[in-house]
């Protein structure tokens, strides 16, 4: 399991949370005060594709992000049902 501290740079300001990559198929995103399971597709070169719905106070928000992790960090674009937003993160725990 890999755990990342993440920030979603939303129009309403930065939203901090976490990302746990459980295995090659599953991850958990904790963001906006909710925990949401998302699907993972691991590709070569430290690349991941995350897809699913994030729970929020406004209901479910469609989410997709393609991450390239280098030196324990990523800076990517998250496509959401509320628009495209920058998503950044850094590794805080690796339990592999």
Coordinates of C-alpha atoms in Angstrom, one line a residue:
X1 CA 0.0 0.0 0.0
X2 CA 1.2 3.5 -0.8
X3 CA -0.2 6.5 1.0
X4 CA 0.0 10.0 -0.5
X5 CA -0.9 13.4 1.0
X6 CA -2.9 15.1 -1.8
X7 CA -4.2 18.6 -2.6
X8 CA -7.0 19.3 -5.0
X9 CA -6.6 22.9 -6.2
X10 CA -10.2 23.8 -6.6
X11 CA -11.7 27.2 -7.6
X12 CA -12.9 27.4 -3.9
X13 CA -9.3 27.0 -2.7
X14 CA -7.0 24.0 -1.9
X15 CA -8.7 20.9 -0.6
X16 CA -6.3 18.6 1.3
X17 CA -6.7 14.9 1.7
X18 CA -5.1 11.5 1.1
X19 CA -4.8 8.8 -1.5
X20 CA -4.1 5.2 -0.6
X21 CA -3.2 2.9 -3.5
X22 CA -4.3 -0.4 -2.0
X23 CA -3.3 -2.6 -5.0
X24 CA -3.2 -2.6 -8.8
X25 CA -7.0 -2.3 -9.0
X26 CA -8.2 -0.3 -5.9
X27 CA -7.5 3.0 -4.2
X28 CA -9.2 5.1 -1.5
X29 CA -9.4 8.9 -1.8
X30 CA -10.1 10.8 1.3
X31 CA -11.2 14.3 0.2
X32 CA -13.9 16.9 0.9
X33 CA -14.6 15.1 4.3
X34 CA -15.5 11.8 2.7
X35 CA -13.7 8.5 1.9
X36 CA -14.4 7.1 -1.6
X37 CA -13.2 4.0 -3.3
X38 CA -11.9 4.4 -6.9
X39 CA -10.6 2.1 -9.5
X40 CA -6.8 2.0 -10.3
X41 CA -5.2 1.0 -13.6
X42 CA -1.4 0.8 -13.1
X43 CA 0.7 1.4 -16.2
X44 CA 4.4 1.3 -16.8
X45 CA 6.8 4.1 -15.9
X46 CA 5.1 4.9 -12.5
X47 CA 1.9 6.0 -14.2
X48 CA -1.6 5.4 -12.8
X49 CA -5.1 6.1 -13.9
X50 CA -7.7 6.6 -11.2
X51 CA -11.4 6.6 -12.0
X52 CA -14.6 6.6 -10.0
X53 CA -17.0 8.8 -8.1
X54 CA -16.0 10.9 -5.1
X55 CA -18.5 11.3 -2.4
X56 CA -19.2 14.9 -1.3
X57 CA -21.8 16.9 0.5
X58 CA -23.2 17.8 -2.9
X59 CA -23.5 14.1 -3.8
X60 CA -21.3 12.0 -6.1
X61 CA -18.7 13.8 -8.3
X62 CA -17.3 11.9 -11.3
X63 CA -13.5 11.8 -11.0
X64 CA -10.6 10.7 -13.3
X65 CA -6.9 11.5 -12.9
X66 CA -3.8 10.2 -14.7
X67 CA -0.8 10.4 -12.4
X68 CA 2.9 10.0 -13.2
X69 CA 4.7 9.5 -9.9
X70 CA 8.3 10.5 -9.9
X71 CA 10.5 10.6 -6.7
X72 CA 7.4 10.0 -4.6
X73 CA 5.4 13.0 -6.0
X74 CA 3.0 13.9 -8.7
X75 CA 1.4 17.0 -10.3
X76 CA -1.5 16.1 -12.5
X77 CA -4.9 17.2 -13.9
X78 CA -8.0 15.7 -12.3
X79 CA -11.1 15.7 -14.6
X80 CA -14.2 16.0 -12.4
X81 CA -17.9 16.6 -12.8
X82 CA -17.2 20.1 -11.5
X83 CA -14.5 20.9 -14.0
X84 CA -10.8 20.2 -14.5
X85 CA -8.5 20.9 -11.5
X86 CA -4.9 20.5 -10.6
X87 CA -4.1 17.5 -8.3
X88 CA -0.8 17.3 -6.5
X89 CA 0.5 14.8 -4.0
X90 CA 3.6 13.4 -2.2
X91 CA 4.3 10.0 -0.8
X92 CA 4.1 9.8 3.0
X93 CA 4.1 6.0 3.5
X94 CA 5.0 3.0 1.4
X95 CA 4.1 -0.4 2.9
X96 CA 5.1 -2.7 0.0

